[in-house]
Amino acid sequence: MASFSDIAQQFVQFYYKTFDENRQNLAALYHDNSMLTFETTAIQGTAGIIEKLVGLPFQKVAHKIATLDAQPSNESGGILVMVTGALLVDEEQRPMNYTQVFQLSPDGSGSYFVFNDVFRLIY
């Protein structure tokens, strides 16, 4: 059985690779009870979350992870993940710093889904 730290590492690598290549494919990571807070906008449910992520005003994006911290978060096997990093969008040369927090919950089939996702640019 993988440790919570290993699961967090694998999740983050998969999430940002998928985000950078095709945001639409992130849908499998969310459920209808999932919630995303993107800056100040809160959205619940897979369809709304993916609509928000796909509709972001850039075509190309590259995430660079600076830090990743993880903790077990509850008795049912949840994992709290906090990421800081930088992202480059389109042809921009200056990266934007960000922080993102994920609450991963077991999905009952040996995998995890994103229950909570909070994203914030750091100015």
Short mmCIF file of N, CA and C in Angstrom, two decimals:
data_model
loop_
_atom_site.label_atom_id
_atom_site.label_comp_id
_atom_site.label_asym_id
_atom_site.label_seq_id
_atom_site.Cartn_x
_atom_site.Cartn_y
_atom_site.Cartn_z
N MET A 1 0.85 -1.19 0.00
CA MET A 1 0.00 0.00 0.00
C MET A 1 0.89 1.25 0.00
N ALA A 2 0.61 2.16 -0.88
CA ALA A 2 1.39 3.40 -0.98
C ALA A 2 1.11 4.31 0.21
N SER A 3 2.11 5.04 0.62
CA SER A 3 1.93 5.98 1.72
C SER A 3 1.17 7.21 1.24
N PHE A 4 0.59 7.95 2.18
CA PHE A 4 -0.14 9.17 1.81
C PHE A 4 0.77 10.14 1.06
N SER A 5 2.04 10.16 1.42
CA SER A 5 2.99 11.04 0.76
C SER A 5 3.21 10.63 -0.70
N ASP A 6 3.36 9.32 -0.93
CA ASP A 6 3.53 8.82 -2.29
C ASP A 6 2.30 9.09 -3.14
N ILE A 7 1.12 8.87 -2.56
CA ILE A 7 -0.13 9.12 -3.28
C ILE A 7 -0.23 10.59 -3.65
N ALA A 8 0.09 11.47 -2.72
CA ALA A 8 0.04 12.92 -2.99
C ALA A 8 0.99 13.30 -4.11
N GLN A 9 2.20 12.77 -4.07
CA GLN A 9 3.21 13.03 -5.11
C GLN A 9 2.70 12.59 -6.48
N GLN A 10 2.19 11.37 -6.56
CA GLN A 10 1.69 10.83 -7.82
C GLN A 10 0.50 11.63 -8.32
N PHE A 11 -0.41 11.98 -7.41
CA PHE A 11 -1.58 12.76 -7.79
C PHE A 11 -1.18 14.11 -8.38
N VAL A 12 -0.29 14.83 -7.70
CA VAL A 12 0.10 16.17 -8.13
C VAL A 12 0.78 16.11 -9.50
N GLN A 13 1.67 15.15 -9.68
CA GLN A 13 2.32 15.02 -10.99
C GLN A 13 1.30 14.76 -12.08
N PHE A 14 0.36 13.85 -11.83
CA PHE A 14 -0.67 13.53 -12.82
C PHE A 14 -1.58 14.74 -13.07
N TYR A 15 -2.01 15.40 -12.00
CA TYR A 15 -2.94 16.53 -12.12
C TYR A 15 -2.36 17.64 -13.00
N TYR A 16 -1.13 18.08 -12.70
CA TYR A 16 -0.56 19.19 -13.46
C TYR A 16 -0.16 18.80 -14.88
N LYS A 17 0.28 17.57 -15.08
CA LYS A 17 0.57 17.11 -16.44
C LYS A 17 -0.72 17.13 -17.27
N THR A 18 -1.80 16.63 -16.69
CA THR A 18 -3.09 16.62 -17.39
C THR A 18 -3.60 18.03 -17.59
N PHE A 19 -3.49 18.89 -16.57
CA PHE A 19 -3.93 20.28 -16.68
C PHE A 19 -3.20 20.97 -17.83
N ASP A 20 -1.90 20.77 -17.90
CA ASP A 20 -1.07 21.45 -18.90
C ASP A 20 -1.34 20.93 -20.32
N GLU A 21 -1.75 19.67 -20.45
CA GLU A 21 -1.94 19.08 -21.76
C GLU A 21 -3.38 19.14 -22.26
N ASN A 22 -4.35 18.86 -21.38
CA ASN A 22 -5.76 18.88 -21.79
C ASN A 22 -6.64 18.93 -20.54
N ARG A 23 -7.03 20.14 -20.15
CA ARG A 23 -7.80 20.34 -18.92
C ARG A 23 -9.10 19.55 -18.88
N GLN A 24 -9.69 19.30 -20.03
CA GLN A 24 -10.94 18.54 -20.10
C GLN A 24 -10.80 17.17 -19.45
N ASN A 25 -9.62 16.59 -19.54
CA ASN A 25 -9.37 15.25 -19.00
C ASN A 25 -9.29 15.20 -17.48
N LEU A 26 -9.37 16.36 -16.83
CA LEU A 26 -9.38 16.38 -15.36
C LEU A 26 -10.73 15.96 -14.80
N ALA A 27 -11.75 15.87 -15.63
CA ALA A 27 -13.11 15.55 -15.16
C ALA A 27 -13.16 14.28 -14.32
N ALA A 28 -12.36 13.29 -14.68
CA ALA A 28 -12.37 12.01 -13.96
C ALA A 28 -11.89 12.15 -12.52
N LEU A 29 -11.22 13.23 -12.20
CA LEU A 29 -10.69 13.42 -10.84
C LEU A 29 -11.69 14.07 -9.89
N TYR A 30 -12.79 14.59 -10.42
CA TYR A 30 -13.80 15.28 -9.61
C TYR A 30 -15.09 14.47 -9.59
N HIS A 31 -15.89 14.68 -8.55
CA HIS A 31 -17.22 14.08 -8.43
C HIS A 31 -18.24 15.21 -8.34
N ASP A 32 -19.51 14.85 -8.34
CA ASP A 32 -20.55 15.88 -8.29
C ASP A 32 -20.59 16.63 -6.96
N ASN A 33 -20.03 16.04 -5.91
CA ASN A 33 -19.97 16.75 -4.63
C ASN A 33 -18.64 17.47 -4.42
N SER A 34 -17.77 17.46 -5.42
CA SER A 34 -16.49 18.16 -5.33
C SER A 34 -16.71 19.67 -5.41
N MET A 35 -15.79 20.43 -4.80
CA MET A 35 -15.88 21.89 -4.87
C MET A 35 -14.52 22.47 -5.21
N LEU A 36 -14.54 23.45 -6.12
CA LEU A 36 -13.36 24.23 -6.49
C LEU A 36 -13.59 25.67 -6.08
N THR A 37 -12.61 26.26 -5.41
CA THR A 37 -12.60 27.70 -5.21
C THR A 37 -11.40 28.21 -6.00
N PHE A 38 -11.69 28.94 -7.07
CA PHE A 38 -10.65 29.47 -7.94
C PHE A 38 -10.63 30.97 -7.72
N GLU A 39 -9.55 31.44 -7.08
CA GLU A 39 -9.48 32.82 -6.61
C GLU A 39 -10.68 33.04 -5.68
N THR A 40 -11.69 33.80 -6.08
CA THR A 40 -12.82 34.07 -5.18
C THR A 40 -14.10 33.39 -5.62
N THR A 41 -14.04 32.57 -6.67
CA THR A 41 -15.24 31.94 -7.21
C THR A 41 -15.32 30.48 -6.77
N ALA A 42 -16.42 30.14 -6.10
CA ALA A 42 -16.65 28.77 -5.65
C ALA A 42 -17.60 28.07 -6.62
N ILE A 43 -17.23 26.84 -7.02
CA ILE A 43 -18.01 26.07 -7.98
C ILE A 43 -18.12 24.65 -7.46
N GLN A 44 -19.34 24.09 -7.50
CA GLN A 44 -19.51 22.71 -7.06
C GLN A 44 -19.95 21.84 -8.23
N GLY A 45 -19.42 20.62 -8.27
CA GLY A 45 -19.80 19.64 -9.27
C GLY A 45 -18.83 19.57 -10.43
N THR A 46 -18.69 18.38 -10.96
CA THR A 46 -17.73 18.11 -12.03
C THR A 46 -17.93 19.02 -13.23
N ALA A 47 -19.16 19.12 -13.73
CA ALA A 47 -19.42 19.89 -14.96
C ALA A 47 -19.01 21.35 -14.80
N GLY A 48 -19.40 21.98 -13.69
CA GLY A 48 -19.07 23.38 -13.47
C GLY A 48 -17.58 23.60 -13.28
N ILE A 49 -16.93 22.68 -12.58
CA ILE A 49 -15.48 22.80 -12.35
C ILE A 49 -14.74 22.71 -13.68
N ILE A 50 -15.07 21.73 -14.50
CA ILE A 50 -14.38 21.57 -15.78
C ILE A 50 -14.69 22.74 -16.70
N GLU A 51 -15.91 23.23 -16.68
CA GLU A 51 -16.26 24.42 -17.48
C GLU A 51 -15.38 25.61 -17.09
N LYS A 52 -15.16 25.79 -15.80
CA LYS A 52 -14.31 26.87 -15.31
C LYS A 52 -12.86 26.68 -15.77
N LEU A 53 -12.32 25.47 -15.58
CA LEU A 53 -10.92 25.22 -15.91
C LEU A 53 -10.66 25.32 -17.41
N VAL A 54 -11.56 24.78 -18.22
CA VAL A 54 -11.40 24.82 -19.67
C VAL A 54 -11.57 26.26 -20.18
N GLY A 55 -12.40 27.05 -19.50
CA GLY A 55 -12.67 28.42 -19.93
C GLY A 55 -11.66 29.46 -19.48
N LEU A 56 -10.60 29.04 -18.80
CA LEU A 56 -9.59 30.00 -18.37
C LEU A 56 -8.96 30.67 -19.59
N PRO A 57 -8.60 31.94 -19.47
CA PRO A 57 -8.23 32.74 -20.65
C PRO A 57 -6.79 32.57 -21.14
N PHE A 58 -6.39 31.32 -21.35
CA PHE A 58 -5.08 31.05 -21.93
C PHE A 58 -5.15 29.73 -22.68
N GLN A 59 -4.26 29.57 -23.65
CA GLN A 59 -4.21 28.34 -24.44
C GLN A 59 -3.15 27.38 -23.91
N LYS A 60 -1.96 27.91 -23.65
CA LYS A 60 -0.85 27.08 -23.16
C LYS A 60 -0.58 27.43 -21.71
N VAL A 61 -0.23 26.41 -20.93
CA VAL A 61 0.13 26.62 -19.54
C VAL A 61 1.16 25.56 -19.14
N ALA A 62 2.08 25.97 -18.29
CA ALA A 62 3.08 25.04 -17.75
C ALA A 62 3.24 25.33 -16.25
N HIS A 63 2.96 24.32 -15.44
CA HIS A 63 3.12 24.43 -13.99
C HIS A 63 4.51 23.95 -13.60
N LYS A 64 5.13 24.67 -12.67
CA LYS A 64 6.40 24.23 -12.08
C LYS A 64 6.19 24.18 -10.58
N ILE A 65 6.27 22.99 -10.02
CA ILE A 65 6.03 22.80 -8.59
C ILE A 65 7.27 23.19 -7.80
N ALA A 66 7.07 24.02 -6.77
CA ALA A 66 8.18 24.40 -5.89
C ALA A 66 8.15 23.57 -4.61
N THR A 67 6.97 23.47 -3.98
CA THR A 67 6.83 22.68 -2.75
C THR A 67 5.56 21.85 -2.80
N LEU A 68 5.61 20.74 -2.10
CA LEU A 68 4.44 19.86 -1.97
C LEU A 68 4.46 19.32 -0.55
N ASP A 69 3.37 19.56 0.17
CA ASP A 69 3.23 19.04 1.53
C ASP A 69 1.95 18.21 1.58
N ALA A 70 1.97 17.12 2.32
CA ALA A 70 0.79 16.26 2.43
C ALA A 70 0.65 15.75 3.85
N GLN A 71 -0.62 15.54 4.25
CA GLN A 71 -0.93 14.97 5.55
C GLN A 71 -2.15 14.07 5.41
N PRO A 72 -2.21 12.99 6.20
CA PRO A 72 -3.47 12.26 6.27
C PRO A 72 -4.49 13.19 6.92
N SER A 73 -5.74 13.20 6.43
CA SER A 73 -6.66 14.23 6.91
C SER A 73 -7.86 13.71 7.67
N ASN A 74 -8.13 12.44 7.63
CA ASN A 74 -9.26 11.92 8.41
C ASN A 74 -9.17 10.41 8.53
N GLU A 75 -10.04 9.84 9.34
CA GLU A 75 -10.01 8.39 9.59
C GLU A 75 -10.42 7.58 8.37
N SER A 76 -11.10 8.20 7.40
CA SER A 76 -11.55 7.45 6.23
C SER A 76 -10.49 7.41 5.13
N GLY A 77 -9.30 7.94 5.41
CA GLY A 77 -8.20 7.81 4.46
C GLY A 77 -7.98 9.00 3.56
N GLY A 78 -8.58 10.14 3.88
CA GLY A 78 -8.38 11.35 3.08
C GLY A 78 -6.95 11.86 3.18
N ILE A 79 -6.57 12.65 2.19
CA ILE A 79 -5.22 13.23 2.16
C ILE A 79 -5.34 14.71 1.83
N LEU A 80 -4.72 15.54 2.65
CA LEU A 80 -4.65 16.98 2.42
C LEU A 80 -3.33 17.27 1.73
N VAL A 81 -3.38 17.98 0.60
CA VAL A 81 -2.19 18.27 -0.19
C VAL A 81 -2.10 19.77 -0.43
N MET A 82 -0.95 20.37 -0.14
CA MET A 82 -0.72 21.78 -0.42
C MET A 82 0.47 21.91 -1.37
N VAL A 83 0.26 22.68 -2.43
CA VAL A 83 1.29 22.86 -3.45
C VAL A 83 1.56 24.35 -3.61
N THR A 84 2.83 24.72 -3.75
CA THR A 84 3.18 26.07 -4.19
C THR A 84 4.02 25.91 -5.45
N GLY A 85 3.96 26.92 -6.28
CA GLY A 85 4.74 26.83 -7.51
C GLY A 85 4.58 28.07 -8.36
N ALA A 86 4.96 27.90 -9.62
CA ALA A 86 4.88 28.99 -10.59
C ALA A 86 4.27 28.44 -11.86
N LEU A 87 3.56 29.29 -12.58
CA LEU A 87 3.01 28.86 -13.86
C LEU A 87 3.27 29.91 -14.92
N LEU A 88 3.51 29.39 -16.11
CA LEU A 88 3.69 30.25 -17.29
C LEU A 88 2.52 30.01 -18.21
N VAL A 89 1.89 31.10 -18.67
CA VAL A 89 0.77 30.97 -19.59
C VAL A 89 1.11 31.61 -20.93
N ASP A 90 0.64 30.94 -21.99
CA ASP A 90 0.84 31.40 -23.36
C ASP A 90 2.30 31.81 -23.58
N GLU A 91 2.53 33.03 -24.05
CA GLU A 91 3.89 33.46 -24.37
C GLU A 91 4.50 34.35 -23.27
N GLU A 92 3.86 34.40 -22.14
CA GLU A 92 4.34 35.21 -21.01
C GLU A 92 5.71 34.70 -20.56
N GLN A 93 6.63 35.61 -20.31
CA GLN A 93 7.98 35.23 -19.88
C GLN A 93 8.14 35.24 -18.36
N ARG A 94 7.27 35.98 -17.67
CA ARG A 94 7.36 36.04 -16.21
C ARG A 94 6.38 35.06 -15.58
N PRO A 95 6.86 34.12 -14.80
CA PRO A 95 5.94 33.17 -14.17
C PRO A 95 5.08 33.84 -13.10
N MET A 96 3.89 33.31 -12.89
CA MET A 96 2.99 33.75 -11.82
C MET A 96 3.06 32.71 -10.71
N ASN A 97 3.24 33.17 -9.48
CA ASN A 97 3.29 32.26 -8.34
C ASN A 97 1.87 31.90 -7.91
N TYR A 98 1.72 30.67 -7.44
CA TYR A 98 0.40 30.21 -7.01
C TYR A 98 0.54 29.27 -5.82
N THR A 99 -0.58 29.07 -5.15
CA THR A 99 -0.71 28.01 -4.16
C THR A 99 -2.01 27.29 -4.45
N GLN A 100 -2.02 25.98 -4.22
CA GLN A 100 -3.21 25.19 -4.46
C GLN A 100 -3.29 24.12 -3.39
N VAL A 101 -4.49 23.92 -2.85
CA VAL A 101 -4.72 22.92 -1.81
C VAL A 101 -5.77 21.94 -2.33
N PHE A 102 -5.50 20.66 -2.18
CA PHE A 102 -6.43 19.60 -2.56
C PHE A 102 -6.78 18.78 -1.33
N GLN A 103 -8.05 18.46 -1.19
CA GLN A 103 -8.50 17.46 -0.23
C GLN A 103 -8.88 16.24 -1.05
N LEU A 104 -8.06 15.19 -0.97
CA LEU A 104 -8.33 13.97 -1.71
C LEU A 104 -9.11 13.01 -0.82
N SER A 105 -10.15 12.40 -1.40
CA SER A 105 -10.96 11.44 -0.66
C SER A 105 -10.94 10.10 -1.37
N PRO A 106 -10.95 9.00 -0.60
CA PRO A 106 -11.01 7.69 -1.23
C PRO A 106 -12.33 7.54 -1.99
N ASP A 107 -12.27 6.90 -3.17
CA ASP A 107 -13.49 6.76 -3.97
C ASP A 107 -14.16 5.40 -3.78
N GLY A 108 -13.61 4.56 -2.89
CA GLY A 108 -14.22 3.27 -2.62
C GLY A 108 -13.71 2.15 -3.51
N SER A 109 -12.94 2.49 -4.53
CA SER A 109 -12.42 1.45 -5.43
C SER A 109 -10.90 1.43 -5.43
N GLY A 110 -10.30 1.97 -4.36
CA GLY A 110 -8.85 1.95 -4.24
C GLY A 110 -8.16 3.16 -4.82
N SER A 111 -8.93 4.13 -5.29
CA SER A 111 -8.35 5.34 -5.85
C SER A 111 -8.87 6.55 -5.06
N TYR A 112 -8.56 7.74 -5.54
CA TYR A 112 -8.95 8.96 -4.86
C TYR A 112 -9.60 9.92 -5.84
N PHE A 113 -10.43 10.81 -5.31
CA PHE A 113 -10.98 11.90 -6.10
C PHE A 113 -10.76 13.21 -5.35
N VAL A 114 -10.86 14.32 -6.08
CA VAL A 114 -10.68 15.65 -5.48
C VAL A 114 -12.00 16.07 -4.87
N PHE A 115 -12.06 16.11 -3.54
CA PHE A 115 -13.26 16.57 -2.85
C PHE A 115 -13.25 18.10 -2.76
N ASN A 116 -12.09 18.68 -2.39
CA ASN A 116 -11.94 20.12 -2.33
C ASN A 116 -10.68 20.52 -3.11
N ASP A 117 -10.76 21.68 -3.77
CA ASP A 117 -9.65 22.22 -4.56
C ASP A 117 -9.71 23.74 -4.41
N VAL A 118 -8.66 24.31 -3.82
CA VAL A 118 -8.60 25.75 -3.63
C VAL A 118 -7.35 26.27 -4.31
N PHE A 119 -7.55 27.19 -5.28
CA PHE A 119 -6.44 27.74 -6.06
C PHE A 119 -6.38 29.25 -5.85
N ARG A 120 -5.14 29.76 -5.67
CA ARG A 120 -4.97 31.20 -5.49
C ARG A 120 -3.64 31.63 -6.09
N LEU A 121 -3.68 32.66 -6.94
CA LEU A 121 -2.45 33.29 -7.39
C LEU A 121 -1.88 34.11 -6.24
N ILE A 122 -0.56 34.19 -6.17
CA ILE A 122 0.10 34.98 -5.13
C ILE A 122 0.72 36.19 -5.79
N TYR A 123 0.24 37.36 -5.43
CA TYR A 123 0.72 38.59 -6.03
C TYR A 123 1.76 39.25 -5.16
#
